[in-house]
């Protein structure tokens, strides 16, 4: 019998070959450039994947020389680089880093940038490929796009390309996301637009599709006939450190994490197999999942299916923590949630009646992101009358981070003459099996953007459909005369009681992590 085509075959051989280019980072003096982007580029260079004709230009408003900029980045890289910091290696990488001072709205600054890029192209053969990275606050996106257009920097020349990478948050509701999309797409084609969701760059998130579609074991069972429910947990043991309270208090857990990262994980678990691995085929399937989410309209539906909460004072790992409203730069009267749990349904034939429970929160007992797929109990166990069968279900756990891996819980007979049954775990850890650390999400995403592969980036309709769903919940919380309550949980606990009660009503409970 001929073997079924393996959709991953072509890509197994495919190298993500970054094309020569100049990367321009807007908002280059910010935290993201220091903590993530430059360490990611340095590590790409260490791995030998950075094209030799590569330049990076930091575009920002403060006065600075190349040397000062490089020295600041050197210090940051030493702190944050995944594979350590080697002075010699840094020295040669740093030669490709430059600084360009300009206001975001100053067209002359962009003309000067165009001159600088042309000069690089001549000097280094960066062949006029340009990658513009929007790492500034989103309120500057309009101006940056307008000036790029005016300076003619948004168009590729001949077979040379110009692409744009947009950092999150991509809007704060459907209206603002649409506006951003219009602004960006007036300047760059959708095919040249790369919206970052760093969860998609995580090795373990990429593996979900491989696990599901390259193993014939799971796919036949991956539906409402065999799966009882799915849980997705994203727990963080931090609060508003590093002055994050200012931004976070305007966003909240639903906008900050669910609309993007958690929905991306949900779509990877729930999507149908794509016809091929092209960016659009994969994203077509993902967007169908978001569109099939049963809408939660009105305070009653939201009250029954969504729990929101704020942490009060408590302690995490024995360290005392203040309550959310006492955090720096958070409004003492804040109505912003830092925990949210949702009970969702994907209304497709495959998932009819299977709840997806999602929870995400700050100041929980530990940092852990995982997906657990809980299979139905067998309808009948032949020896159940003579022995005790533990009340345990087959559970497949995909650990996104930390301790990346996959485990499967099954029931087994204990060795011995008597028939005792107990649950055991089959466990796979990335670190043991592959003996090397996974690349950082930003390494993969930057390489993909340089290679022109948008599969791991959010498409316009994905983002807008996700906001459409989220907006209804926000509306029930903030515009309804009798909104669902804001619950509380002490820092260091696993969230509010109401979230446990939501599952208990379905006869289920949250998996203990
Ligand atoms: C960011 C959120 O997108 O993701 C943060 O804005 C959150 O609030 C972070 O802490 C979590 O990312 P990770 O990779 O540490 O799970």
Short mmCIF file of C-alpha atoms and ligand atoms in Angstrom, two decimals:
data_model
loop_
_atom_site.label_atom_id
_atom_site.label_comp_id
_atom_site.label_asym_id
_atom_site.label_seq_id
_atom_site.Cartn_x
_atom_site.Cartn_y
_atom_site.Cartn_z
CA UNK A 1 0.00 0.00 0.00
CA UNK A 2 1.49 3.41 -0.86
CA UNK A 3 2.38 5.52 2.15
CA UNK A 4 0.35 8.60 2.86
CA UNK A 5 2.11 11.77 1.94
CA UNK A 6 3.91 13.31 4.89
CA UNK A 7 3.24 17.05 4.85
CA UNK A 8 6.47 17.73 6.73
CA UNK A 9 8.74 15.97 4.23
CA UNK A 10 9.53 18.99 2.08
CA UNK A 11 10.19 21.23 5.02
CA UNK A 12 12.41 18.68 6.80
CA UNK A 13 15.01 19.41 4.18
CA UNK A 14 14.16 23.05 3.83
CA UNK A 15 16.67 25.36 5.48
CA UNK A 16 15.37 28.64 6.78
CA UNK A 17 17.79 30.63 4.74
CA UNK A 18 17.71 34.26 5.72
CA UNK A 19 18.24 36.51 2.75
CA UNK A 20 20.77 39.36 2.85
CA UNK A 21 19.08 42.46 4.21
CA UNK A 22 19.16 45.49 6.44
CA UNK A 23 16.95 45.34 9.50
CA UNK A 24 15.72 48.73 10.73
CA UNK A 25 14.37 48.71 14.28
CA UNK A 26 12.03 51.58 15.20
CA UNK A 27 12.11 52.25 18.92
CA UNK A 28 15.57 50.73 19.14
CA UNK A 29 16.45 52.14 22.55
CA UNK A 30 13.63 50.17 24.22
CA UNK A 31 13.62 47.07 26.32
CA UNK A 32 12.63 44.68 23.51
CA UNK A 33 15.70 45.51 21.43
CA UNK A 34 18.01 45.02 24.41
CA UNK A 35 16.43 41.92 25.94
CA UNK A 36 15.21 40.05 22.90
CA UNK A 37 16.06 41.34 19.42
CA UNK A 38 19.80 41.92 19.66
CA UNK A 39 20.46 38.74 21.72
CA UNK A 40 18.40 36.81 19.15
CA UNK A 41 20.43 38.25 16.24
CA UNK A 42 23.69 37.58 18.06
CA UNK A 43 22.66 33.97 18.64
CA UNK A 44 21.63 33.59 15.00
CA UNK A 45 25.14 34.83 14.14
CA UNK A 46 26.71 32.35 16.60
CA UNK A 47 24.75 29.53 14.98
CA UNK A 48 26.13 30.65 11.61
CA UNK A 49 22.70 31.46 10.17
CA UNK A 50 23.06 35.21 9.74
CA UNK A 51 23.75 36.15 6.11
CA UNK A 52 27.16 37.84 5.77
CA UNK A 53 25.59 40.85 4.07
CA UNK A 54 23.52 41.89 7.04
CA UNK A 55 23.13 45.22 8.82
CA UNK A 56 20.94 46.38 11.65
CA UNK A 57 20.02 50.02 12.11
CA UNK A 58 18.54 51.25 15.37
CA UNK A 59 16.15 54.13 14.66
CA UNK A 60 15.21 56.20 17.71
CA UNK A 61 14.83 59.71 19.00
CA UNK A 62 17.67 60.00 21.50
CA UNK A 63 21.05 61.38 20.49
CA UNK A 64 23.62 58.57 20.35
CA UNK A 65 26.67 57.48 18.40
CA UNK A 66 27.12 54.00 16.90
CA UNK A 67 29.77 53.31 19.54
CA UNK A 68 27.54 54.21 22.48
CA UNK A 69 24.65 52.21 21.03
CA UNK A 70 26.88 49.18 20.51
CA UNK A 71 28.27 49.42 24.05
CA UNK A 72 24.75 49.49 25.54
CA UNK A 73 23.71 46.52 23.45
CA UNK A 74 26.89 44.66 24.38
CA UNK A 75 26.00 44.94 28.06
CA UNK A 76 22.46 43.76 27.41
CA UNK A 77 23.63 40.87 25.27
CA UNK A 78 25.99 39.67 27.99
CA UNK A 79 22.96 39.45 30.30
CA UNK A 80 20.41 37.97 27.95
CA UNK A 81 22.16 35.92 25.28
CA UNK A 82 21.05 32.28 25.24
CA UNK A 83 24.43 30.87 24.25
CA UNK A 84 26.57 33.16 26.38
CA UNK A 85 28.54 36.20 25.26
CA UNK A 86 31.89 35.93 23.55
CA UNK A 87 33.78 39.23 23.23
CA UNK A 88 35.43 38.32 19.97
CA UNK A 89 32.22 37.06 18.42
CA UNK A 90 30.38 40.14 19.68
CA UNK A 91 33.10 42.39 18.28
CA UNK A 92 32.59 41.07 14.78
CA UNK A 93 28.77 40.98 15.05
CA UNK A 94 28.69 44.53 16.46
CA UNK A 95 30.29 45.87 13.27
CA UNK A 96 26.93 45.38 11.59
CA UNK A 97 25.07 47.53 14.15
CA UNK A 98 24.39 51.22 13.48
CA UNK A 99 22.36 53.97 15.07
CA UNK A 100 20.18 56.51 13.28
CA UNK A 101 18.69 59.41 15.22
CA UNK A 102 15.40 60.84 14.07
CA UNK A 103 11.95 61.80 15.26
CA UNK A 104 9.31 59.35 14.07
CA UNK A 105 7.41 62.11 12.23
CA UNK A 106 10.40 63.78 10.58
CA UNK A 107 10.44 63.01 6.87
CA UNK A 108 14.04 64.23 6.56
CA UNK A 109 15.08 61.59 9.08
CA UNK A 110 13.65 58.95 6.76
CA UNK A 111 15.31 60.45 3.71
CA UNK A 112 18.59 60.34 5.57
CA UNK A 113 17.81 56.72 6.49
CA UNK A 114 17.22 55.93 2.81
CA UNK A 115 20.65 57.43 2.04
CA UNK A 116 22.27 55.33 4.77
CA UNK A 117 20.63 52.14 3.49
CA UNK A 118 21.75 52.87 -0.07
CA UNK A 119 25.28 53.38 1.17
CA UNK A 120 25.19 49.99 2.98
CA UNK A 121 23.88 48.32 -0.12
CA UNK A 122 26.86 49.61 -2.09
CA UNK A 123 29.41 48.94 0.63
CA UNK A 124 28.27 45.54 1.90
CA UNK A 125 26.06 44.17 -0.84
CA UNK A 126 22.93 44.13 1.35
CA UNK A 127 21.13 44.18 -2.00
CA UNK A 128 18.33 46.59 -1.06
CA UNK A 129 16.30 44.06 0.90
CA UNK A 130 14.76 45.87 3.87
CA UNK A 131 13.07 44.61 6.97
CA UNK A 132 11.39 47.28 9.09
CA UNK A 133 10.70 46.25 12.66
CA UNK A 134 8.08 48.25 14.58
CA UNK A 135 9.22 47.92 18.18
CA UNK A 136 7.96 51.36 19.18
CA UNK A 137 4.68 52.02 21.02
CA UNK A 138 1.78 51.35 18.58
CA UNK A 139 0.66 55.00 18.65
CA UNK A 140 3.68 55.79 16.44
CA UNK A 141 2.88 53.16 13.80
CA UNK A 142 0.78 55.63 11.75
CA UNK A 143 3.57 58.18 11.55
CA UNK A 144 6.25 55.62 10.81
CA UNK A 145 4.22 54.10 7.99
CA UNK A 146 3.44 57.49 6.49
CA UNK A 147 7.06 58.58 6.50
CA UNK A 148 8.29 55.26 5.09
CA UNK A 149 5.85 55.78 2.23
CA UNK A 150 6.93 59.35 1.67
CA UNK A 151 10.58 58.34 1.59
CA UNK A 152 9.73 55.52 -0.84
CA UNK A 153 11.18 52.94 1.52
CA UNK A 154 8.15 50.65 1.52
CA UNK A 155 8.62 49.37 -2.01
CA UNK A 156 10.92 46.60 -3.04
CA UNK A 157 12.97 47.42 -6.11
CA UNK A 158 12.86 44.77 -8.83
CA UNK A 159 13.16 41.43 -7.08
CA UNK A 160 14.34 43.14 -3.88
CA UNK A 161 11.86 43.16 -1.04
CA UNK A 162 10.65 45.47 1.73
CA UNK A 163 8.82 43.86 4.67
CA UNK A 164 7.43 45.05 7.96
CA UNK A 165 7.36 43.25 11.30
CA UNK A 166 4.80 44.53 13.84
CA UNK A 167 5.24 43.90 17.54
CA UNK A 168 2.34 43.31 19.83
CA UNK A 169 0.05 44.70 21.14
CA UNK A 170 -1.66 44.78 17.78
CA UNK A 171 -4.54 47.02 18.79
CA UNK A 172 -6.57 46.96 21.96
CA UNK A 173 -9.88 46.04 20.35
CA UNK A 174 -11.28 45.30 16.90
CA UNK A 175 -11.55 48.97 16.00
CA UNK A 176 -7.95 49.87 16.78
CA UNK A 177 -6.64 46.63 15.25
CA UNK A 178 -8.54 47.36 12.03
CA UNK A 179 -7.16 50.85 11.96
CA UNK A 180 -3.60 49.54 12.43
CA UNK A 181 -4.17 46.96 9.73
CA UNK A 182 -5.39 49.62 7.34
CA UNK A 183 -2.44 51.86 8.10
CA UNK A 184 0.08 49.05 7.71
CA UNK A 185 -1.57 47.58 4.62
CA UNK A 186 -1.69 50.98 2.90
CA UNK A 187 2.06 50.88 3.05
CA UNK A 188 2.96 47.18 2.80
CA UNK A 189 1.11 44.29 1.16
CA UNK A 190 -0.38 41.76 3.54
CA UNK A 191 2.13 39.25 2.13
CA UNK A 192 4.96 41.49 3.35
CA UNK A 193 3.42 42.07 6.80
CA UNK A 194 4.67 39.96 9.71
CA UNK A 195 2.67 40.33 12.95
CA UNK A 196 4.64 38.90 15.82
CA UNK A 197 3.17 36.49 18.33
CA UNK A 198 6.23 35.16 20.08
CA UNK A 199 4.35 32.05 21.28
CA UNK A 200 4.35 30.81 17.69
CA UNK A 201 8.14 30.95 17.67
CA UNK A 202 8.38 28.63 20.66
CA UNK A 203 9.73 25.25 19.64
CA UNK A 204 7.06 23.43 21.63
CA UNK A 205 4.22 25.36 19.99
CA UNK A 206 5.62 24.48 16.55
CA UNK A 207 5.73 20.85 17.60
CA UNK A 208 1.96 20.69 18.18
CA UNK A 209 1.31 20.35 14.45
CA UNK A 210 4.06 17.75 14.09
CA UNK A 211 2.70 15.76 17.03
CA UNK A 212 -0.80 15.82 15.61
CA UNK A 213 -0.17 15.34 11.92
CA UNK A 214 3.08 13.36 11.66
CA UNK A 215 1.96 10.64 14.09
CA UNK A 216 -0.91 8.47 12.97
CA UNK A 217 -1.57 7.56 16.61
CA UNK A 218 -3.28 10.78 17.69
CA UNK A 219 -5.26 12.12 14.77
CA UNK A 220 -7.97 9.40 14.72
CA UNK A 221 -8.64 10.06 18.42
CA UNK A 222 -8.46 13.82 18.20
CA UNK A 223 -12.18 14.58 18.35
CA UNK A 224 -15.27 14.68 20.50
CA UNK A 225 -15.72 10.91 20.36
CA UNK A 226 -12.54 10.34 22.39
CA UNK A 227 -11.63 13.65 23.96
CA UNK A 228 -13.53 14.75 27.04
CA UNK A 229 -12.05 18.23 27.30
CA UNK A 230 -8.89 20.29 26.78
CA UNK A 231 -7.19 22.62 29.25
CA UNK A 232 -4.69 25.33 28.41
CA UNK A 233 -2.88 26.97 31.31
CA UNK A 234 -0.44 29.83 31.18
CA UNK A 235 0.74 30.60 34.69
CA UNK A 236 3.24 33.31 35.60
CA UNK A 237 4.84 33.78 39.00
CA UNK A 238 5.61 37.45 38.38
CA UNK A 239 3.47 40.54 38.79
CA UNK A 240 4.17 44.05 37.52
CA UNK A 241 7.96 44.10 37.88
CA UNK A 242 10.06 46.46 35.74
CA UNK A 243 7.40 49.19 35.57
CA UNK A 244 5.03 47.02 33.47
CA UNK A 245 2.03 48.11 35.53
CA UNK A 246 1.48 51.21 33.38
CA UNK A 247 0.92 49.24 30.18
CA UNK A 248 -0.68 46.22 31.82
CA UNK A 249 -3.34 48.23 33.60
CA UNK A 250 -4.60 49.45 30.21
CA UNK A 251 -4.66 45.91 28.82
CA UNK A 252 -5.41 43.12 31.32
CA UNK A 253 -4.97 39.37 30.97
CA UNK A 254 -7.63 38.92 28.30
CA UNK A 255 -6.07 41.40 25.88
CA UNK A 256 -2.46 40.84 26.89
CA UNK A 257 -2.40 37.05 26.65
CA UNK A 258 -5.67 35.44 25.53
CA UNK A 259 -6.40 37.37 22.32
CA UNK A 260 -2.99 36.41 20.98
CA UNK A 261 -0.83 33.74 22.68
CA UNK A 262 -3.57 31.56 24.17
CA UNK A 263 -5.72 31.71 21.04
CA UNK A 264 -2.70 30.70 18.98
CA UNK A 265 -2.21 27.61 21.15
CA UNK A 266 -5.93 26.86 20.98
CA UNK A 267 -5.96 27.04 17.19
CA UNK A 268 -2.96 24.71 16.90
CA UNK A 269 -4.76 22.13 19.03
CA UNK A 270 -8.16 22.49 17.39
CA UNK A 271 -7.37 23.16 13.70
CA UNK A 272 -8.00 20.73 10.86
CA UNK A 273 -4.94 19.41 9.00
CA UNK A 274 -3.83 22.00 6.43
CA UNK A 275 -3.58 20.87 2.81
CA UNK A 276 0.10 21.85 2.80
CA UNK A 277 2.48 23.82 4.98
CA UNK A 278 2.33 27.10 3.10
CA UNK A 279 1.72 30.11 5.32
CA UNK A 280 -1.77 30.65 3.96
CA UNK A 281 -2.91 27.03 4.18
CA UNK A 282 -1.89 26.84 7.83
CA UNK A 283 -3.39 30.21 8.68
CA UNK A 284 -6.62 29.43 6.79
CA UNK A 285 -7.19 26.49 9.13
CA UNK A 286 -6.31 28.48 12.23
CA UNK A 287 -8.65 31.31 11.44
CA UNK A 288 -11.50 28.83 10.94
CA UNK A 289 -11.10 27.75 14.57
CA UNK A 290 -11.39 31.31 15.84
CA UNK A 291 -14.43 31.89 13.67
CA UNK A 292 -16.01 28.69 15.03
CA UNK A 293 -15.65 29.79 18.66
CA UNK A 294 -19.09 30.02 20.24
CA UNK A 295 -19.58 33.73 20.88
CA UNK A 296 -20.08 34.91 24.43
CA UNK A 297 -22.57 37.70 24.08
CA UNK A 298 -24.01 39.59 27.02
CA UNK A 299 -23.22 39.59 30.72
CA UNK A 300 -25.03 36.33 31.40
CA UNK A 301 -23.08 34.23 28.90
CA UNK A 302 -19.87 35.95 29.96
CA UNK A 303 -20.68 35.47 33.66
CA UNK A 304 -21.18 31.75 33.15
CA UNK A 305 -18.15 31.13 30.97
CA UNK A 306 -15.52 33.65 31.99
CA UNK A 307 -13.99 34.36 35.39
CA UNK A 308 -11.87 37.46 35.92
CA UNK A 309 -9.84 38.29 38.99
CA UNK A 310 -7.16 40.45 40.57
CA UNK A 311 -4.53 39.25 43.03
CA UNK A 312 -4.46 40.53 46.57
CA UNK A 313 -1.37 40.56 48.79
CA UNK A 314 0.18 37.15 49.35
CA UNK A 315 3.48 35.42 48.78
CA UNK A 316 5.09 33.52 45.92
CA UNK A 317 7.89 31.12 46.80
CA UNK A 318 7.93 32.55 50.31
CA UNK A 319 8.48 36.10 49.02
CA UNK A 320 5.77 38.57 50.06
CA UNK A 321 3.93 40.27 47.18
CA UNK A 322 1.67 43.29 47.22
CA UNK A 323 -1.81 43.15 45.75
CA UNK A 324 -2.39 44.19 42.12
CA UNK A 325 -3.92 47.55 43.02
CA UNK A 326 -0.92 48.40 45.17
CA UNK A 327 1.56 47.72 42.33
CA UNK A 328 3.63 50.58 40.94
CA UNK A 329 1.89 52.49 38.12
CA UNK A 330 -1.39 50.63 38.63
CA UNK A 331 -4.52 52.62 39.37
CA UNK A 332 -5.48 51.93 43.03
CA UNK A 333 -9.10 51.69 41.85
CA UNK A 334 -8.21 49.52 38.86
CA UNK A 335 -10.85 47.28 37.27
CA UNK A 336 -8.26 45.47 35.15
CA UNK A 337 -8.07 41.69 35.46
CA UNK A 338 -4.72 39.95 35.95
CA UNK A 339 -6.28 36.49 35.88
CA UNK A 340 -8.87 35.13 33.51
CA UNK A 341 -10.37 31.68 33.03
CA UNK A 342 -12.61 30.83 30.09
CA UNK A 343 -14.85 27.95 29.13
CA UNK A 344 -14.98 27.85 25.35
CA UNK A 345 -16.57 25.72 22.67
CA UNK A 346 -15.39 25.31 19.11
CA UNK A 347 -18.55 24.68 17.14
CA UNK A 348 -17.34 22.27 14.50
CA UNK A 349 -18.20 18.62 13.89
CA UNK A 350 -14.84 17.57 15.35
CA UNK A 351 -15.26 19.44 18.63
CA UNK A 352 -19.00 19.31 19.22
CA UNK A 353 -19.61 19.50 22.98
CA UNK A 354 -15.91 19.44 24.00
CA UNK A 355 -15.08 22.29 26.36
CA UNK A 356 -11.75 24.08 26.07
CA UNK A 357 -10.84 25.55 29.45
CA UNK A 358 -8.25 28.30 29.32
CA UNK A 359 -6.67 30.09 32.27
CA UNK A 360 -3.95 32.66 32.49
CA UNK A 361 -2.74 34.72 35.41
CA UNK A 362 0.00 36.69 37.13
CA UNK A 363 1.38 35.95 40.61
CA UNK A 364 0.46 32.28 40.46
CA UNK A 365 2.66 29.73 42.28
CA UNK A 366 4.95 29.01 39.32
CA UNK A 367 5.76 29.78 35.71
CA UNK A 368 4.32 27.08 33.50
CA UNK A 369 2.48 26.92 30.19
CA UNK A 370 0.91 23.65 29.17
CA UNK A 371 -1.88 22.11 27.17
CA UNK A 372 -3.55 19.00 28.52
CA UNK A 373 -5.84 16.84 26.43
CA UNK A 374 -8.10 14.75 28.65
CA UNK A 375 -9.44 11.63 26.97
CA UNK A 376 -12.79 10.09 27.83
CA UNK A 377 -12.87 7.23 30.23
CA UNK A 378 -13.52 3.87 28.58
CA UNK A 379 -17.24 3.05 28.51
CA UNK A 380 -16.68 -0.24 30.21
CA UNK A 381 -13.67 -1.88 31.85
CA UNK A 382 -14.05 -5.67 31.93
CA UNK A 383 -12.28 -6.16 35.24
CA UNK A 384 -13.88 -3.17 36.92
CA UNK A 385 -16.13 -5.29 39.10
CA UNK A 386 -13.27 -7.25 40.67
CA UNK A 387 -10.62 -4.50 41.13
CA UNK A 388 -10.51 -0.85 42.01
CA UNK A 389 -9.88 1.27 38.91
CA UNK A 390 -8.43 4.66 39.86
CA UNK A 391 -10.59 7.53 38.76
CA UNK A 392 -8.06 8.66 36.21
CA UNK A 393 -8.28 9.49 32.54
CA UNK A 394 -5.69 9.18 29.78
CA UNK A 395 -4.13 12.60 29.60
CA UNK A 396 -1.74 13.93 27.01
CA UNK A 397 0.21 16.90 28.36
CA UNK A 398 2.15 19.19 26.05
CA UNK A 399 4.49 21.27 28.18
CA UNK A 400 5.15 24.50 26.29
CA UNK A 401 7.53 25.86 28.93
CA UNK A 402 9.60 25.37 31.04
CA UNK A 403 10.77 21.73 31.07
CA UNK A 404 9.55 21.46 27.48
CA UNK A 405 8.18 18.06 26.62
CA UNK A 406 5.21 15.77 26.28
CA UNK A 407 3.80 13.20 28.67
CA UNK A 408 1.03 10.67 28.42
CA UNK A 409 -0.77 9.26 31.43
CA UNK A 410 -2.08 5.72 31.08
CA UNK A 411 -3.36 3.06 33.44
CA UNK A 412 -1.17 0.01 34.04
CA UNK A 413 -1.23 -3.17 36.05
CA UNK A 414 1.09 -3.06 39.01
CA UNK A 415 3.56 -5.96 38.87
CA UNK A 416 2.57 -8.82 41.20
CA UNK A 417 0.12 -11.67 41.54
CA UNK A 418 -2.86 -9.52 42.37
CA UNK A 419 -4.54 -7.22 39.86
CA UNK A 420 -3.86 -3.67 40.99
CA UNK A 421 -4.26 -0.90 38.48
CA UNK A 422 -2.54 2.46 38.77
CA UNK A 423 -1.80 5.48 36.57
CA UNK A 424 1.74 5.86 35.17
CA UNK A 425 3.33 8.53 33.03
CA UNK A 426 5.30 8.16 29.80
CA UNK A 427 7.46 11.23 29.60
CA UNK A 428 9.51 12.92 26.88
CA UNK A 429 11.79 15.86 27.67
CA UNK A 430 13.30 17.93 24.87
CA UNK A 431 16.48 18.47 26.84
CA UNK A 432 17.22 14.71 27.22
CA UNK A 433 16.10 13.62 23.81
CA UNK A 434 17.81 16.22 21.70
CA UNK A 435 20.66 17.17 24.03
CA UNK A 436 20.58 20.81 23.00
CA UNK A 437 18.65 23.87 24.05
CA UNK A 438 15.89 25.10 21.77
CA UNK A 439 16.41 28.43 20.03
CA UNK A 440 14.63 31.45 21.49
CA UNK A 441 11.32 32.30 19.83
CA UNK A 442 12.70 35.58 18.47
CA UNK A 443 15.58 33.80 16.73
CA UNK A 444 13.17 31.68 14.75
CA UNK A 445 10.81 34.55 14.00
CA UNK A 446 13.53 36.94 12.84
CA UNK A 447 15.00 34.26 10.62
CA UNK A 448 11.58 33.50 9.14
CA UNK A 449 10.91 37.16 8.42
CA UNK A 450 14.31 37.41 6.69
CA UNK A 451 13.51 34.24 4.76
CA UNK A 452 10.01 35.42 3.76
CA UNK A 453 8.10 32.69 5.59
CA UNK A 454 5.01 34.11 7.32
CA UNK A 455 3.62 30.82 8.67
CA UNK A 456 4.45 31.67 12.28
CA UNK A 457 3.00 35.17 12.11
CA UNK A 458 -0.59 36.26 12.64
CA UNK A 459 -2.56 37.14 9.54
CA UNK A 460 -4.89 40.12 9.40
CA UNK A 461 -8.12 38.09 9.52
CA UNK A 462 -6.80 35.98 12.42
CA UNK A 463 -6.11 39.08 14.48
CA UNK A 464 -9.42 40.76 13.64
CA UNK A 465 -11.52 37.66 14.32
CA UNK A 466 -9.78 37.16 17.65
CA UNK A 467 -10.55 40.76 18.63
CA UNK A 468 -14.16 40.39 17.57
CA UNK A 469 -14.53 37.56 20.07
CA UNK A 470 -12.64 39.33 22.87
CA UNK A 471 -14.52 42.61 22.40
CA UNK A 472 -17.82 41.00 23.40
CA UNK A 473 -16.36 39.90 26.72
CA UNK A 474 -14.82 43.31 27.36
CA UNK A 475 -18.17 44.89 26.53
CA UNK A 476 -20.03 42.71 29.04
CA UNK A 477 -17.44 43.60 31.69
CA UNK A 478 -17.23 47.32 31.10
CA UNK A 479 -20.47 48.46 29.49
CA UNK A 480 -23.15 46.33 31.03
CA UNK A 481 -25.27 47.76 33.90
CA UNK A 482 -24.82 44.53 35.87
CA UNK A 483 -21.39 43.25 34.88
CA UNK A 484 -20.02 39.88 36.02
CA UNK A 485 -18.00 40.29 39.23
CA UNK A 486 -14.27 40.92 39.58
CA UNK A 487 -13.00 38.12 41.83
CA UNK A 488 -9.87 38.02 43.97
CA UNK A 489 -7.13 35.53 44.75
CA UNK A 490 -4.14 35.84 47.04
CA UNK A 491 -0.80 36.14 45.22
CA UNK A 492 0.82 32.70 45.20
CA UNK A 493 -2.46 30.77 44.95
CA UNK A 494 -3.86 29.06 41.85
CA UNK A 495 -6.51 31.69 41.18
CA UNK A 496 -9.99 32.51 42.41
CA UNK A 497 -12.48 29.95 43.73
CA UNK A 498 -14.93 30.95 41.01
CA UNK A 499 -12.61 29.41 38.38
CA UNK A 500 -12.67 26.06 40.23
CA UNK A 501 -16.43 26.33 40.57
CA UNK A 502 -16.82 26.91 36.83
CA UNK A 503 -15.20 23.53 36.14
CA UNK A 504 -16.90 21.86 39.09
CA UNK A 505 -20.28 22.72 37.54
CA UNK A 506 -19.20 20.53 34.60
CA UNK A 507 -17.98 17.79 36.96
CA UNK A 508 -14.33 18.55 36.17
CA UNK A 509 -11.34 20.17 37.84
CA UNK A 510 -8.20 22.03 36.80
CA UNK A 511 -5.15 19.86 36.33
CA UNK A 512 -2.62 20.32 39.12
CA UNK A 513 0.67 21.63 37.77
C1 LIG B 1 3.91 38.99 26.71
C2 LIG B 1 2.97 39.63 27.70
O1 LIG B 1 3.38 39.03 25.42
O2 LIG B 1 4.14 37.63 27.09
C3 LIG B 1 3.52 39.53 29.11
O3 LIG B 1 2.79 40.98 27.34
C4 LIG B 1 3.87 38.11 29.45
O4 LIG B 1 2.59 40.05 30.06
C5 LIG B 1 4.73 37.48 28.38
O5 LIG B 1 4.56 38.12 30.69
C6 LIG B 1 4.89 36.01 28.62
O6 LIG B 1 5.80 35.47 27.70
P1 LIG B 1 6.61 34.15 28.04
O7 LIG B 1 7.32 33.83 26.78
O8 LIG B 1 7.51 34.49 29.19
O9 LIG B 1 5.59 33.12 28.44
#
